Each structure stands twice: as structure tokens, then as C-alpha cells.
Amino acid sequence: MPSIQSTVIVSLSLLFLSTGCQQKEDEKVHQELAYLKQEVGQLKQQVAIMSSQVKEIHAIAMQSQQPQHKTLPNQNDPDEQGKLPSLGAATAQVAIVEFSDYQCPYCKRYIDNTFAKIKANYIDKGKLKYITRDFPLGFHPKAKGAAIAANCAQQQEAYWPMREALFQNMRQLGDKLYQDTAMQLSLDMTKFATCLEDQTILAKIEQDIVYGSSVGIRGTPSFLIGKLENNRLIEPKLVVGAQSYQTFSALIDTLESKLTKTN
């Protein structure tokens, strides 16, 4: 779109050219200038309207990008009587249940950019209990094997360092990585090898998938965030995707604020 300035220059140039080629009366020249001024005023008004519309469109677009959170019914026993991997104080009044896939790049992005901040600011300060469940996607052929390796490491109290190693070495997922990492973590290799073939571990992962699907999980990473009360997750929010730390902190802080008011 030509600028107001260029439109005026072109119009004036045409006017002066016409007056140079043909003699015009002063009155007509003044009339033409008056028309040009009127056009400039209308152009300015149109530009102002367009600017306002652009700002409105931008505001709507930004608003639509804000994550929407579905509220779910209360969830009983979110950590399966302590059997699921978890971090945080037993007295924490807010909990997050993570559903993840070790071959999912968005899960890795969340781990790299967000999880450490949540751990430092909420888990380590006793404000949050953090629970993980497996949700290997069918089109990620190595995700289920990695989940088995992590669960086998949990049997020897090495789940979290194994999990970190799996995400940091996502492109190398496979038996060699699992064995090498287990050795680096000083695991009992005989027990670890036996566990990798244990069908109960696979059944646990399948149970996670079934449960996740029942609450609306369709992709990874996904999270349930809610108040923890009598081993129940109260009206948890379903958060989908590798959201920013600010998204999680806002939800946690809101829950904490409500708890403070009720106590």
C-alpha cells in the first residue's frame, strides 16, 4: 500500500505538470489543492482505522494462543500407593502427573527448558509432588523399550538418573544405551537384565497407556495438575504440550493461593 506522503507527491506532481502544460486559472489550482487536502485527510483516517484493526487482530491472535486447560473429575490414588516414580514431599498439597514418551522431541524440550525450574522452585521446596507415568506412542518404535529400561532402573532406585540419560541421548535409544547407562549407575546388571524381560513391567506401561487414554491423553507430553487431598487429585487440569515454565507456575500458584485462603 503506497504511503500518504507518496500519494500526495504524485498527486501534486500531476497537478503541477498539468498546470505547466496548460494554463489554468488560480481559482482552479486552489480548488485542486483543496481536493488534495481532503484526500490526505481521508487517507489519514483510513490508516488510523487499519492500524486499530491490526492491533485488534494481534490481540485476538495472542489470546487464542493462550493454553486452554480442561478440568477433569477427581482422580483417586494418583501415585498408585507409592508404586509410581515420584518426587517431592509427602506433605505437598499440589501434584503434577506427567505422561511422557522417551522418543518424543516435545517431551525432551519440556525436560530441557521447564522441568528443572519446576523442580527447583516447587518440588525441592516441598510445595509440589511430581509423579510420572509412561505413554509411549505407537509410531515411536523405541519409546516402549526405553520406558521398560526406566522402570527397571526404578527397581534399583535409579529411575530419575536413568530418565535423564534417556532423554539426553534420545537418538541413541536402544539396548546398548540401556546397558551402558545401567553400568554407569552401578546397577546390579543381572537384576537389570532380568527386569528387561519381565512381562509385569510391560503390563505396568500398558496400564499407564490405558489410564492416560481414559482421561483424555492423546499426545505427549501431557499433564494433570491439581490439589492433592487425602491421596486424591482434586479437579485436575489437563495441560497438553511442552508449555512454558510460566504456564505451570501460574497454575501451581493459583492452586496454592486457593489453598491459603481455605486454610
Coordinates of C-alpha atoms in Angstrom, one line a residue:
M1 CA 0.0 0.0 0.0
P2 CA 1.5 3.4 -1.0
S3 CA 2.2 5.8 1.8
I4 CA 0.2 9.0 2.3
Q5 CA 3.4 11.0 1.5
S6 CA 4.0 9.3 -1.8
T7 CA 0.3 9.6 -2.8
V8 CA 0.4 13.4 -2.1
I9 CA 3.7 13.8 -4.0
V10 CA 2.3 12.0 -7.1
S11 CA -0.9 14.0 -7.0
L12 CA 0.9 17.3 -6.6
S13 CA 3.3 16.4 -9.4
L14 CA 0.4 15.6 -11.7
L15 CA -1.2 18.8 -10.8
F16 CA 2.0 20.9 -11.4
L17 CA 2.6 19.1 -14.7
S18 CA -0.9 19.8 -15.9
T19 CA -0.6 23.5 -14.9
G20 CA 2.8 23.6 -16.7
C21 CA 1.4 22.2 -19.9
Q22 CA -1.8 24.1 -19.9
Q23 CA -2.5 27.5 -18.4
K24 CA -5.1 27.2 -15.5
E25 CA -6.8 29.9 -13.5
D26 CA -5.6 30.4 -9.9
E27 CA -9.0 29.5 -8.6
K28 CA -9.0 26.1 -10.2
V29 CA -5.5 25.4 -8.8
H30 CA -6.7 26.3 -5.3
Q31 CA -9.7 24.1 -5.8
E32 CA -7.5 21.2 -6.8
L33 CA -5.2 21.7 -3.8
A34 CA -8.3 21.7 -1.6
Y35 CA -9.4 18.4 -3.0
L36 CA -5.9 17.0 -2.4
K37 CA -6.0 18.2 1.3
Q38 CA -9.4 16.5 1.6
E39 CA -8.0 13.2 0.2
V40 CA -5.0 13.4 2.5
G41 CA -7.3 13.8 5.5
Q42 CA -9.4 10.7 4.3
L43 CA -6.2 8.7 3.8
K44 CA -5.0 9.5 7.3
Q45 CA -8.4 8.4 8.7
Q46 CA -8.2 5.1 6.8
V47 CA -4.7 4.4 8.0
A48 CA -5.8 5.1 11.6
I49 CA -8.7 2.6 11.2
M50 CA -6.4 0.0 9.6
S51 CA -3.9 0.4 12.5
S52 CA -6.6 -0.1 15.0
Q53 CA -7.8 -3.2 13.2
V54 CA -4.3 -4.7 13.1
K55 CA -3.9 -4.2 16.8
E56 CA -7.2 -5.8 17.4
I57 CA -6.3 -8.8 15.2
H58 CA -3.0 -9.2 17.0
A59 CA -4.7 -9.1 20.4
I60 CA -7.2 -11.8 19.3
A61 CA -4.4 -13.9 17.9
M62 CA -2.4 -13.7 21.1
Q63 CA -5.4 -14.5 23.2
S64 CA -6.1 -17.6 21.1
Q65 CA -2.6 -18.8 21.7
Q66 CA -3.1 -18.9 25.5
P67 CA -3.3 -22.5 26.5
Q68 CA -6.7 -23.8 27.4
H69 CA -7.0 -26.3 30.2
K70 CA -9.7 -28.9 30.5
T71 CA -10.9 -29.7 34.1
L72 CA -11.2 -33.4 34.8
P73 CA -13.1 -35.3 37.6
N74 CA -11.2 -36.1 40.8
Q75 CA -8.6 -38.8 40.4
N76 CA -8.0 -41.3 43.1
D77 CA -4.6 -42.6 44.2
P78 CA -2.6 -40.7 41.6
D79 CA 0.7 -42.4 42.6
E80 CA -0.7 -46.0 42.8
Q81 CA 0.1 -46.3 46.5
G82 CA 3.6 -45.1 46.0
K83 CA 4.4 -47.5 43.2
L84 CA 4.9 -44.9 40.5
P85 CA 8.1 -42.8 40.3
S86 CA 7.6 -39.6 42.2
L87 CA 9.5 -36.6 43.6
G88 CA 8.5 -34.2 46.4
A89 CA 7.4 -34.1 50.0
A90 CA 4.6 -36.3 51.2
T91 CA 3.0 -33.2 52.7
A92 CA 2.8 -31.4 49.3
Q93 CA -0.7 -30.1 48.7
V94 CA -0.4 -29.8 44.9
A95 CA 0.6 -32.5 42.4
I96 CA 1.5 -33.0 38.8
V97 CA 1.1 -36.2 36.9
E98 CA 3.3 -36.3 33.8
F99 CA 2.6 -38.6 30.8
S100 CA 5.7 -38.8 28.7
D101 CA 7.4 -40.7 25.8
Y102 CA 11.2 -41.1 25.6
Q103 CA 11.2 -40.7 21.8
C104 CA 9.1 -37.6 21.8
P105 CA 11.1 -34.4 20.9
Y106 CA 8.5 -32.2 22.6
C107 CA 9.0 -34.2 25.9
K108 CA 12.7 -33.5 25.6
R109 CA 12.0 -29.8 25.0
Y110 CA 9.9 -29.8 28.2
I111 CA 12.7 -31.6 30.2
D112 CA 15.4 -29.3 28.8
N113 CA 13.5 -26.0 29.3
T114 CA 10.9 -26.4 32.0
F115 CA 11.3 -29.4 34.3
A116 CA 14.4 -28.2 36.2
K117 CA 12.7 -24.9 37.0
I118 CA 9.6 -26.7 38.4
K119 CA 11.9 -28.9 40.4
A120 CA 13.9 -26.1 41.9
N121 CA 11.0 -23.8 42.7
Y122 CA 8.3 -26.1 43.7
I123 CA 9.4 -29.8 44.2
D124 CA 12.6 -29.1 46.1
K125 CA 10.7 -26.6 48.3
G126 CA 8.1 -29.1 49.4
K127 CA 5.3 -27.4 47.5
L128 CA 4.7 -30.0 44.8
K129 CA 4.5 -33.7 44.4
Y130 CA 5.6 -34.8 40.9
I131 CA 4.5 -38.2 39.5
T132 CA 5.4 -39.7 36.2
R133 CA 3.6 -42.2 34.0
D134 CA 4.5 -43.7 30.7
F135 CA 2.7 -43.0 27.5
P136 CA 4.8 -44.4 24.6
L137 CA 3.2 -43.5 21.3
G138 CA 2.7 -46.2 18.7
F139 CA 4.7 -44.5 16.0
H140 CA 7.8 -44.3 18.2
P141 CA 9.2 -47.8 18.0
K142 CA 11.9 -47.3 20.7
A143 CA 9.8 -45.5 23.3
K144 CA 8.3 -48.5 24.9
G145 CA 11.7 -50.2 25.3
A146 CA 13.1 -47.0 26.9
A147 CA 10.1 -46.9 29.3
I148 CA 10.9 -50.5 30.3
A149 CA 14.5 -49.6 31.0
A150 CA 13.5 -46.6 33.1
N151 CA 11.1 -48.8 35.2
C152 CA 13.7 -51.4 35.7
A153 CA 16.1 -48.7 36.9
Q154 CA 13.3 -47.6 39.4
Q155 CA 13.5 -51.1 40.9
Q156 CA 17.1 -50.2 42.0
E157 CA 16.2 -46.6 43.0
A158 CA 17.8 -45.1 39.9
Y159 CA 14.8 -44.1 37.9
W160 CA 15.5 -40.3 37.8
P161 CA 19.1 -40.5 36.6
M162 CA 18.1 -43.2 34.1
R163 CA 15.3 -41.0 32.8
E164 CA 17.6 -38.0 32.4
A165 CA 20.1 -40.2 30.5
L166 CA 17.4 -41.5 28.2
F167 CA 16.1 -38.0 27.3
Q168 CA 19.6 -36.6 26.9
N169 CA 20.5 -39.5 24.5
M170 CA 17.2 -39.7 22.6
R171 CA 18.9 -40.5 19.3
Q172 CA 20.8 -43.4 20.8
L173 CA 17.8 -45.2 22.4
G174 CA 18.4 -49.0 22.4
D175 CA 19.9 -51.9 24.3
K176 CA 23.4 -50.5 24.3
L177 CA 22.4 -47.3 25.8
Y178 CA 20.3 -49.0 28.5
Q179 CA 23.2 -51.4 29.4
D180 CA 25.8 -48.7 29.4
T181 CA 23.7 -46.3 31.5
A182 CA 22.9 -49.1 34.0
M183 CA 26.6 -49.8 34.4
Q184 CA 27.4 -46.2 34.9
L185 CA 24.7 -46.0 37.6
S186 CA 26.2 -49.1 39.2
L187 CA 23.1 -51.2 38.9
D188 CA 23.0 -54.9 39.5
M189 CA 23.3 -55.9 35.9
T190 CA 21.8 -59.4 36.4
K191 CA 18.7 -58.0 38.1
F192 CA 18.5 -55.3 35.4
A193 CA 18.7 -57.8 32.5
T194 CA 16.1 -60.0 34.2
C195 CA 13.8 -57.0 34.6
L196 CA 14.0 -56.0 31.0
E197 CA 12.3 -59.3 30.1
D198 CA 9.8 -59.1 32.9
Q199 CA 6.2 -59.0 31.5
T200 CA 4.9 -57.3 34.6
I201 CA 6.9 -54.2 33.7
L202 CA 5.4 -54.2 30.2
A203 CA 1.9 -54.7 31.8
K204 CA 2.5 -51.6 34.0
I205 CA 3.4 -49.5 31.0
E206 CA 0.3 -50.7 29.1
Q207 CA -1.8 -49.9 32.2
D208 CA -0.4 -46.3 32.1
I209 CA -1.4 -46.0 28.5
V210 CA -5.0 -47.3 29.2
Y211 CA -5.3 -44.9 32.2
G212 CA -4.0 -41.9 30.2
S213 CA -6.3 -42.6 27.3
S214 CA -9.3 -42.8 29.8
V215 CA -8.6 -39.2 31.0
G216 CA -8.2 -37.8 27.5
I217 CA -4.4 -38.1 26.9
R218 CA -3.8 -38.2 23.1
G219 CA -0.2 -37.0 22.8
T220 CA 2.9 -36.2 24.8
P221 CA 3.9 -34.5 27.0
S222 CA 0.6 -34.2 28.8
F223 CA 0.0 -33.3 32.5
L224 CA -2.7 -33.5 35.2
I225 CA -2.3 -30.6 37.7
G226 CA -4.4 -30.4 40.8
K227 CA -4.8 -30.1 44.5
L228 CA -3.7 -33.2 46.4
E229 CA -6.1 -34.1 49.2
N230 CA -6.3 -37.5 51.0
N231 CA -4.4 -39.1 48.2
R232 CA -6.9 -37.7 45.6
L233 CA -6.2 -35.3 42.8
I234 CA -9.0 -32.7 43.1
E235 CA -10.4 -31.4 39.8
P236 CA -7.1 -31.6 38.0
K237 CA -6.4 -29.5 34.9
L238 CA -5.3 -31.3 31.8
V239 CA -2.4 -29.5 30.3
V240 CA -1.2 -30.6 26.8
G241 CA 2.2 -29.9 25.2
A242 CA 5.6 -28.6 26.1
Q243 CA 4.2 -25.5 27.7
S244 CA 6.4 -22.8 29.2
Y245 CA 7.5 -22.7 32.8
Q246 CA 5.2 -19.7 33.3
T247 CA 2.2 -21.7 32.3
F248 CA 2.9 -24.3 35.0
S249 CA 3.9 -21.8 37.7
A250 CA 0.7 -19.8 37.1
L251 CA -1.4 -22.9 37.6
I252 CA 0.5 -24.0 40.7
D253 CA 0.5 -20.6 42.2
T254 CA -3.3 -20.3 41.6
L255 CA -3.8 -23.6 43.4
E256 CA -1.6 -22.6 46.3
S257 CA -3.4 -19.3 46.6
K258 CA -6.8 -21.1 46.9
L259 CA -5.3 -23.4 49.5
T260 CA -4.0 -20.5 51.5
K261 CA -7.5 -18.9 51.5
T262 CA -9.2 -22.1 52.6
N263 CA -6.7 -22.9 55.4

